[in-house]
mmCIF file of C-alpha atoms in Angstrom:
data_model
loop_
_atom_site.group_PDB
_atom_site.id
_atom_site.type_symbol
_atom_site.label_atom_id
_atom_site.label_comp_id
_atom_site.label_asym_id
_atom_site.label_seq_id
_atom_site.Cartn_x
_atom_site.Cartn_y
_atom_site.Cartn_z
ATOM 1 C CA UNK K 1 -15.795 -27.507 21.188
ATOM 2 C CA UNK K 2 -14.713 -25.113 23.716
ATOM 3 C CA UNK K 3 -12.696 -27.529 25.633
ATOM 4 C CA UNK K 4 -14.573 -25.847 28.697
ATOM 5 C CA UNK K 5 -16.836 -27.433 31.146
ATOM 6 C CA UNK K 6 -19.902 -25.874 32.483
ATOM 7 C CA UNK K 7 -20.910 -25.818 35.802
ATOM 8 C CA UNK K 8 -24.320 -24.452 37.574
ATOM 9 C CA UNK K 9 -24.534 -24.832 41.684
ATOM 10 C CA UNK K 10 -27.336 -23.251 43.740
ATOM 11 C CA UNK K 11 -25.560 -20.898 46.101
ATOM 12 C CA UNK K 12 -26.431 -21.531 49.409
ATOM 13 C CA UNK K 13 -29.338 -18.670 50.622
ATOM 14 C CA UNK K 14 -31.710 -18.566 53.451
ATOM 15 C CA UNK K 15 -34.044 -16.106 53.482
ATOM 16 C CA UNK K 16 -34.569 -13.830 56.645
ATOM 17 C CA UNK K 17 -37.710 -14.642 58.784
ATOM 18 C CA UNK K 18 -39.085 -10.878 57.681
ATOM 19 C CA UNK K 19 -38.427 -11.486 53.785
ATOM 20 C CA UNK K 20 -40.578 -15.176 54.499
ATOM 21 C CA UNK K 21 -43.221 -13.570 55.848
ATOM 22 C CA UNK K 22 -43.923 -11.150 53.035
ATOM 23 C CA UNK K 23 -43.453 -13.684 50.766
ATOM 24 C CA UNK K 24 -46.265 -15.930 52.610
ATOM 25 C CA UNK K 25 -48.344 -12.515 52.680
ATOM 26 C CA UNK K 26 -48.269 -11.710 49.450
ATOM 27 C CA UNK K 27 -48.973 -15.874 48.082
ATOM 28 C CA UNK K 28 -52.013 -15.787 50.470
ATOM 29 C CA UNK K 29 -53.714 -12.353 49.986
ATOM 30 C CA UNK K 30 -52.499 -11.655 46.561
ATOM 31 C CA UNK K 31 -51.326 -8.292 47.487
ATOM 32 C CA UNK K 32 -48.734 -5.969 48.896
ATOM 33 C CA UNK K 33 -48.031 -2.958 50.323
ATOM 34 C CA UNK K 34 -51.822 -1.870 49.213
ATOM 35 C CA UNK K 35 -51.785 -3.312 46.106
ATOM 36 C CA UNK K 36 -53.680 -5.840 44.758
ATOM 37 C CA UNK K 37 -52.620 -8.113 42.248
ATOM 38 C CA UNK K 38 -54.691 -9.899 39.223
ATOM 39 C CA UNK K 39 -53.010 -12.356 37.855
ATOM 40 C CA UNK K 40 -49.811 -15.212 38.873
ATOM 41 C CA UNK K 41 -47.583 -13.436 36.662
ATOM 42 C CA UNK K 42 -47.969 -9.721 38.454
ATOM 43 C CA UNK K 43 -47.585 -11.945 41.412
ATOM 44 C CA UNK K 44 -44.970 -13.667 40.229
ATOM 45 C CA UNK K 45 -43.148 -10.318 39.541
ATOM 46 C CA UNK K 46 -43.665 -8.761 43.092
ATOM 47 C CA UNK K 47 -42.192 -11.882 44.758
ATOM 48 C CA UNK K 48 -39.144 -12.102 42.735
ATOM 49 C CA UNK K 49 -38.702 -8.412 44.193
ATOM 50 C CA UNK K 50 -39.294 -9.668 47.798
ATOM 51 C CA UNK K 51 -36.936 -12.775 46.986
ATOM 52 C CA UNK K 52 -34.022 -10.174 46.615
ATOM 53 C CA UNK K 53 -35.139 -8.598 49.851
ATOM 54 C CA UNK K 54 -36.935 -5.213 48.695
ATOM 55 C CA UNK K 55 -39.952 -4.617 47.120
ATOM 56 C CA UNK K 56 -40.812 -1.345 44.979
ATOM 57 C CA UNK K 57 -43.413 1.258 45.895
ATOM 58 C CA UNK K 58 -44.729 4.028 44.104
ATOM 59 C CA UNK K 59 -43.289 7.623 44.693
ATOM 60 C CA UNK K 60 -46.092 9.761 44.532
ATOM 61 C CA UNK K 61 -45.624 13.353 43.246
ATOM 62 C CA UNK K 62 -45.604 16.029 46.135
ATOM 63 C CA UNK K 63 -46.175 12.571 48.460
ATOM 64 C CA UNK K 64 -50.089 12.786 47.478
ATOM 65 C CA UNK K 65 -51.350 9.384 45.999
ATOM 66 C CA UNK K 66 -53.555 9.520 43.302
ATOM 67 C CA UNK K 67 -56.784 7.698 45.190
ATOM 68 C CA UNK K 68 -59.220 7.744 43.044
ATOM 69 C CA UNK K 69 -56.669 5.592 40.316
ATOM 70 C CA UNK K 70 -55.815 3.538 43.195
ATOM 71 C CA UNK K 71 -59.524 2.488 44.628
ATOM 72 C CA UNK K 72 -60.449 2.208 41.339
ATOM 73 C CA UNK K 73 -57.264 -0.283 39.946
ATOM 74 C CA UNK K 74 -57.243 -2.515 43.091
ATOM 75 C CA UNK K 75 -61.090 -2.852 42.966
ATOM 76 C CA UNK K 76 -60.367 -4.448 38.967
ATOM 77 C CA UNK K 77 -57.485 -6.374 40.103
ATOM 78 C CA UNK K 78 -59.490 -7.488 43.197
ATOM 79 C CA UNK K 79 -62.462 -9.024 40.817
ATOM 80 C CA UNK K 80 -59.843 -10.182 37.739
ATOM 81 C CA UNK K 81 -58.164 -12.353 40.527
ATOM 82 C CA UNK K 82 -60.872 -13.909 42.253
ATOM 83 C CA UNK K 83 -62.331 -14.451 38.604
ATOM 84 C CA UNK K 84 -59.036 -16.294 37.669
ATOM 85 C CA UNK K 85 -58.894 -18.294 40.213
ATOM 86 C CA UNK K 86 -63.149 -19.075 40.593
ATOM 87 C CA UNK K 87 -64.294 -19.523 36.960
ATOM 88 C CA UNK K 88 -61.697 -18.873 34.263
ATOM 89 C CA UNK K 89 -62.955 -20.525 31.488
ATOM 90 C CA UNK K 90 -61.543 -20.881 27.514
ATOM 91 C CA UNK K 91 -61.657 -16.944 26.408
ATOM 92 C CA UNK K 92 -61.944 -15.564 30.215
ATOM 93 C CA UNK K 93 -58.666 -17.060 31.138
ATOM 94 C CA UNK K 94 -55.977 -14.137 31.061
ATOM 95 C CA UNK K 95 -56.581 -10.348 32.512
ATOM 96 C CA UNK K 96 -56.043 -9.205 29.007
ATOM 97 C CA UNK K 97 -59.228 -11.357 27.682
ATOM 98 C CA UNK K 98 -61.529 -10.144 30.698
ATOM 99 C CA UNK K 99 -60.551 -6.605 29.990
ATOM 100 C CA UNK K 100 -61.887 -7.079 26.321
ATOM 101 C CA UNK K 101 -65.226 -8.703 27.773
ATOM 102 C CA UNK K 102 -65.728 -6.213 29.821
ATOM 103 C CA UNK K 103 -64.700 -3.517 27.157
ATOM 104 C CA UNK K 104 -67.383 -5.626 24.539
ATOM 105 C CA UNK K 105 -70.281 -6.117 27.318
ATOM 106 C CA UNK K 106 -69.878 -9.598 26.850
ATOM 107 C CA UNK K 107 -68.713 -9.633 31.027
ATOM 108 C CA UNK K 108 -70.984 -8.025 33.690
ATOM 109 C CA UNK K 109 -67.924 -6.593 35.708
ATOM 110 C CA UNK K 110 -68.605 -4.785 38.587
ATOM 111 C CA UNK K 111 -65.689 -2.461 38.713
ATOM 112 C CA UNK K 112 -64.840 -2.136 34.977
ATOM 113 C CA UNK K 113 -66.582 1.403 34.512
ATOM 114 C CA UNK K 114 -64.944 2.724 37.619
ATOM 115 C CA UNK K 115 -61.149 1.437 36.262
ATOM 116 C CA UNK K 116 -61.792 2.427 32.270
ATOM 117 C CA UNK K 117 -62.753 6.228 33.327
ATOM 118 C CA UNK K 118 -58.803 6.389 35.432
ATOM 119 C CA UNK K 119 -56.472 3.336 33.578
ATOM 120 C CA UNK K 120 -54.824 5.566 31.588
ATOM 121 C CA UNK K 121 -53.593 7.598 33.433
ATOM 122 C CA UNK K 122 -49.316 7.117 33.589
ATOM 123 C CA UNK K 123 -48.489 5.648 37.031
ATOM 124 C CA UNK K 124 -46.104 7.087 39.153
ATOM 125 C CA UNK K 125 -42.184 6.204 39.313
ATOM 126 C CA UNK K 126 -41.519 3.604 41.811
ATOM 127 C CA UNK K 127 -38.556 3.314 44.636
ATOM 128 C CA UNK K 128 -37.266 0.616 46.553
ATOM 129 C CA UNK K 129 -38.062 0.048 49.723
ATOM 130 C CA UNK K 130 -35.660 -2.453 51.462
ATOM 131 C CA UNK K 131 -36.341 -4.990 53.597
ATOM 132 C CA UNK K 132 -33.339 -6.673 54.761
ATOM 133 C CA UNK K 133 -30.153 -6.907 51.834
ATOM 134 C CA UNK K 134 -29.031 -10.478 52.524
ATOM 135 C CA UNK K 135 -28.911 -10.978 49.082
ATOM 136 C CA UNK K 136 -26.733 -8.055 48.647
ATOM 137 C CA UNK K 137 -24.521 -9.114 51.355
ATOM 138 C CA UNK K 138 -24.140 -12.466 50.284
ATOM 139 C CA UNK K 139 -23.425 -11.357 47.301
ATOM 140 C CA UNK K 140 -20.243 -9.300 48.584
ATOM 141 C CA UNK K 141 -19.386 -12.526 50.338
ATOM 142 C CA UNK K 142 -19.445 -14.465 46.786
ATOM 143 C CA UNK K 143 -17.224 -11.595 45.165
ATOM 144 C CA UNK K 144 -14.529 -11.962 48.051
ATOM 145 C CA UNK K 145 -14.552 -15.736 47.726
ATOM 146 C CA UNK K 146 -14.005 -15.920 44.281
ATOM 147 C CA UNK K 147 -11.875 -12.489 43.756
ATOM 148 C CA UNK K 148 -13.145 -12.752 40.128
ATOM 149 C CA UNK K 149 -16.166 -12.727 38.683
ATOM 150 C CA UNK K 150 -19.720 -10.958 37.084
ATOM 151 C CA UNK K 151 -22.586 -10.254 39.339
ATOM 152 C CA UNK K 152 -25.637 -10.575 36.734
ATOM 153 C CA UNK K 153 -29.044 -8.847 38.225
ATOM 154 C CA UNK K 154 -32.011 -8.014 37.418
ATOM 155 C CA UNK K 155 -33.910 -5.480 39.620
ATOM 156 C CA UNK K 156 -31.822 -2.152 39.238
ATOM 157 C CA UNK K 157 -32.048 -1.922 42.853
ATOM 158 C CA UNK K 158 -29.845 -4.283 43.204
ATOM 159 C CA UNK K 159 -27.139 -2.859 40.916
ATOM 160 C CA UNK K 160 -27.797 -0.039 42.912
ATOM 161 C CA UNK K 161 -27.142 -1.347 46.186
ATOM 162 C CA UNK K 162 -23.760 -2.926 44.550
ATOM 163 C CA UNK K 163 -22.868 -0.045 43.216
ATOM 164 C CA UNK K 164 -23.150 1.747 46.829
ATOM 165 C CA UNK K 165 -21.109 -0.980 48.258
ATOM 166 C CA UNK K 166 -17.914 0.010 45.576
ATOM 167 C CA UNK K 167 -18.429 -2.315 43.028
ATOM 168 C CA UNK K 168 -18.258 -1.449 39.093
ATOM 169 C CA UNK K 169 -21.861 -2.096 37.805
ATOM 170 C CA UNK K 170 -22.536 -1.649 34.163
ATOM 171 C CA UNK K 171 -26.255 -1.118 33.635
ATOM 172 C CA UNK K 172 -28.051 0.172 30.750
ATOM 173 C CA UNK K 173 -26.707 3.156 27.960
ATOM 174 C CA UNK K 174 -24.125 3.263 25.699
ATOM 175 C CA UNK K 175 -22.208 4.855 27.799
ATOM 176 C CA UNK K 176 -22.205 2.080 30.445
ATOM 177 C CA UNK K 177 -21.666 -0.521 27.423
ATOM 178 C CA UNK K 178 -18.347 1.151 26.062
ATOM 179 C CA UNK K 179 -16.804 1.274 29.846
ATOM 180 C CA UNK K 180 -17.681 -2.820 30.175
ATOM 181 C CA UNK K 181 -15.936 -3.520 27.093
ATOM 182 C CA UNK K 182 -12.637 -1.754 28.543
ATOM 183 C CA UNK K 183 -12.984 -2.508 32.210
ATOM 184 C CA UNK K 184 -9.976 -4.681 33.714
ATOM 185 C CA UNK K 185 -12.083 -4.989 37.436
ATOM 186 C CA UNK K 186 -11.481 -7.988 38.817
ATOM 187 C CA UNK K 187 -15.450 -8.551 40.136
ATOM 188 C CA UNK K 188 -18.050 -6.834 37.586
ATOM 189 C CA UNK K 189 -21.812 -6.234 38.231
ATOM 190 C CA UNK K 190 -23.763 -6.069 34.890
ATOM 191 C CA UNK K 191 -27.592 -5.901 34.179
ATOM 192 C CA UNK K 192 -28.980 -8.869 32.540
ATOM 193 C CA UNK K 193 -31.133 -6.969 30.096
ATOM 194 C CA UNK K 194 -28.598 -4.788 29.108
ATOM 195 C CA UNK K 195 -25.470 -7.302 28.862
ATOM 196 C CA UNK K 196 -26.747 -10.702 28.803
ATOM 197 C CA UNK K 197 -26.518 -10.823 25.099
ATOM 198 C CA UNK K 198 -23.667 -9.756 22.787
ATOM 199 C CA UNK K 199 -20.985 -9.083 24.998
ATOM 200 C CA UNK K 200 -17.507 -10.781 25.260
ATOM 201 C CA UNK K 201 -17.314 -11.780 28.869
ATOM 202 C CA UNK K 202 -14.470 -14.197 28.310
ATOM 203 C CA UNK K 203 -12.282 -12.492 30.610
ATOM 204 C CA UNK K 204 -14.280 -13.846 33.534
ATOM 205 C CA UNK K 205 -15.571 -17.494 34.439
ATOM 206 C CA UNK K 206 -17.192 -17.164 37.537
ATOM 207 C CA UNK K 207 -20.866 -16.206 37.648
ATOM 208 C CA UNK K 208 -23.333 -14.923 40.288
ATOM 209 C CA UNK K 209 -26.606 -15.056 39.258
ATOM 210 C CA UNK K 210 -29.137 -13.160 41.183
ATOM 211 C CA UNK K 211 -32.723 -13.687 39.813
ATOM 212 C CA UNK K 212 -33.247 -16.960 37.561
ATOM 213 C CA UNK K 213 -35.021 -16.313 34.412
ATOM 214 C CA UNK K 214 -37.471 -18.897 33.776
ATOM 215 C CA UNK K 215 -36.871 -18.615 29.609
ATOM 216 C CA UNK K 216 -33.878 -20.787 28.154
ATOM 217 C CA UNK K 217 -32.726 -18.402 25.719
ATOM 218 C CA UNK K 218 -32.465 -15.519 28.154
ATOM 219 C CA UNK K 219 -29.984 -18.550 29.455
ATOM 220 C CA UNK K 220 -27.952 -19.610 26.663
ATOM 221 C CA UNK K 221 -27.209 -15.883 26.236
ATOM 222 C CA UNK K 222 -26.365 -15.231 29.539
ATOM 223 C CA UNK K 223 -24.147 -18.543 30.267
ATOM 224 C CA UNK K 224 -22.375 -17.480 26.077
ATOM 225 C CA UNK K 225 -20.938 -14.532 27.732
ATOM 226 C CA UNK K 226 -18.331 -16.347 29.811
ATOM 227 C CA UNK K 227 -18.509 -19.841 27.539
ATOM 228 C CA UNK K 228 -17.440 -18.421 24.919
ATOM 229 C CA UNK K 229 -14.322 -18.768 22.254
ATOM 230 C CA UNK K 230 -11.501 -16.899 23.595
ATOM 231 C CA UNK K 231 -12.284 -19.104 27.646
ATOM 232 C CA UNK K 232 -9.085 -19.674 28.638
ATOM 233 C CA UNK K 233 -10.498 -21.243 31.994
ATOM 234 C CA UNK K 234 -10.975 -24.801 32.262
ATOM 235 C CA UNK K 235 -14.343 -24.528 33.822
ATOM 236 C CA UNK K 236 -16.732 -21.469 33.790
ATOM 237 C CA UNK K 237 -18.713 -21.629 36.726
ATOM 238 C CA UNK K 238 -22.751 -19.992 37.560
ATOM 239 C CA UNK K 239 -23.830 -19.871 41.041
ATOM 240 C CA UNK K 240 -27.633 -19.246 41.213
ATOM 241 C CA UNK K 241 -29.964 -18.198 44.020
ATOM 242 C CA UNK K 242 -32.685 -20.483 43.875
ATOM 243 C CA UNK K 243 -34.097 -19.971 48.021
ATOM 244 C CA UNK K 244 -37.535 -19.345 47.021
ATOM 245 C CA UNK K 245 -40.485 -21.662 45.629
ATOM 246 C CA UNK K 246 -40.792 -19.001 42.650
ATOM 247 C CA UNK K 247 -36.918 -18.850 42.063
ATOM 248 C CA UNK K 248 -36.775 -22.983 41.972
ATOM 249 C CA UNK K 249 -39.689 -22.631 39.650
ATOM 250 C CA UNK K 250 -38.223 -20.473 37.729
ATOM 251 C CA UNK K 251 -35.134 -22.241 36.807
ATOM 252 C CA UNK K 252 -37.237 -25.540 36.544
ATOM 253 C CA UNK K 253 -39.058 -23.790 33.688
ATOM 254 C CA UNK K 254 -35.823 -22.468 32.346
ATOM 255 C CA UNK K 255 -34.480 -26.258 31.906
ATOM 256 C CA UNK K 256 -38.156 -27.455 30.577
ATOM 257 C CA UNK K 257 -37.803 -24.424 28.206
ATOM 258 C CA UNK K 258 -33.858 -25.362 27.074
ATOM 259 C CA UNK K 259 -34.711 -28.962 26.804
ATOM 260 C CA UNK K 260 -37.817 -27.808 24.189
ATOM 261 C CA UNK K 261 -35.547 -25.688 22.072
ATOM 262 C CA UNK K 262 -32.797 -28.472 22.107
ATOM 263 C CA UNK K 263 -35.408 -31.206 20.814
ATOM 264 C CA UNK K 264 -37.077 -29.226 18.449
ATOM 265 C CA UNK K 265 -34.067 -26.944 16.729
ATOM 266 C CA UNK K 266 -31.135 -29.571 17.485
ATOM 267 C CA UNK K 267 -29.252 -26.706 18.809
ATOM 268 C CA UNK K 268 -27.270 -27.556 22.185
ATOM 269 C CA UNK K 269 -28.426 -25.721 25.096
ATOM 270 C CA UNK K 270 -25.603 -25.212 27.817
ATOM 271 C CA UNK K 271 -27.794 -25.541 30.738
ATOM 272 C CA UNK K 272 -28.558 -29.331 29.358
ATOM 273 C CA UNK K 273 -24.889 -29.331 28.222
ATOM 274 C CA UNK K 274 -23.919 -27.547 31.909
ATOM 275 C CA UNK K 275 -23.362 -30.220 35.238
ATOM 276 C CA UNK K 276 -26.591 -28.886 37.448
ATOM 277 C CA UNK K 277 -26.060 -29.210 41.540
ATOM 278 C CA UNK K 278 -28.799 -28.206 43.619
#
């Protein structure tokens, strides 16, 4: 009805040999940067980081880490994992259901006591710690080539990094949501959580975006920004990074997800109504 086609093209991406290596690190050990991870989804999340090129680590107050919280959380995470990925049965399948075994008695765990007397205990704010910003620099590259556009993101450190480079970025706040609904900038940098829904984007047609979401509606929010009434464009355009086994996943899952909704609600999903080139 819009009279404007929909385009999605993986944007070309390699990632550096140091950025490969902690990604093969982390999918072989199940931890980083002296953290242990329990489950694929807390994996999941730490490689999406290192996809980007940075990863976040704690800042501990005064620089003294909390030890005792930390022996005691990677020794849980240790034993949920190789749990998971040993014996998970129907009721013992997900962290959440081994926690409330071991809460119940109904799991012997060897390292629950230890982790229930420290879990609650806030953790500390986290930092990034970069290493190498091809994304970030490719993603300059993209702005110059098209001279018009959004940069969507996900991990704040990368609207940071933007941001540091001279581009507007429009995060979270009220504040930052009454400045992107003035803003004549050519190239605009805008969180996903924060704009991906409810805005009128229709100024722009070219899309950059960072970090696939692996959910279709997070998708047919973020595409209805841009393809939108009001497009005066003939063809709004989303370049994805997809240079990663997790961030091909991702998207896969994102179409499976779209295709679902489509089939089951009869509403039209732009990334099955969007050409696809990868």
């Amino acid at each position: 009805p819009l009279g404007t086609s929909l385009a999605i093209t993986k944007r070309p991406l390699a990632a550096p040999p140091a950025v490969t290596a902690a990604l093969d690190k982390l999918r072989g050990t199940w931890a980083w940067d002296d953290n242990d991870y329990e489950d694929p989804m807390a994996l999941a999340r730490v490689a999406k980081q290192l996809a980007c090129g940075f990863f976040y680590r704690w800042a501990w107050p005064d620089g003294k880490p909390d030890l005792e919280w930390l022996d005691a959380r990677n020794a849980w995470h240790r034993e949920v994992a190789q749990y998971l990925k040993r014996r998970a049965a129907p009721g013992m399948d997900s962290p959440l259901l081994l926690a409330q075994a071991a809460a119940g008695g109904r799991w012997d765990s060897a390292s629950w006591a230890e982790w229930t007397k420290v879990k609650d205990r806030p953790p500390p704010p986290v930092v990034p710690v970069w290493i190498d910003n091809f994304m970030v620099r490719d993603a300059l590259t993209w702005t110059k080539e098209q001279g018009r556009g959004i940069v969507w993101y996900e991990h704040g450190a990368i609207g940071e990094a933007l941001a540091l480079a001279g581009l507007p970025v429009f995060g979270a706040g009220d504040d930052a949501a009454v400045a992107l609904g003035t803003t004549t900038a050519p190239v605009i940098v805008c969180s996903r959580a924060a704009h991906g829904t409810g805005r009128n984007l229709q100024a722009w047609a070219a899309n950059l975006v960072t970090t696939p979401a692996a959910n279709g509606t997070v998708w047919e929010q973020l595409l209805g920004r841009s393809h939108r009434p009001g497009q005066l464009a003939d063809e709004v355009t989303a370049d994805v990074y997809l240079h990663t086994d997790e961030f091909r996943a991702s998207f896969d899952q994102a179409l499976k997800d779209a295709a679902y909704i489509e089939a089951t609600q009869g509403q039209r999903q732009k990334l099955l109504f969007a050409s696809v080139s990868r």
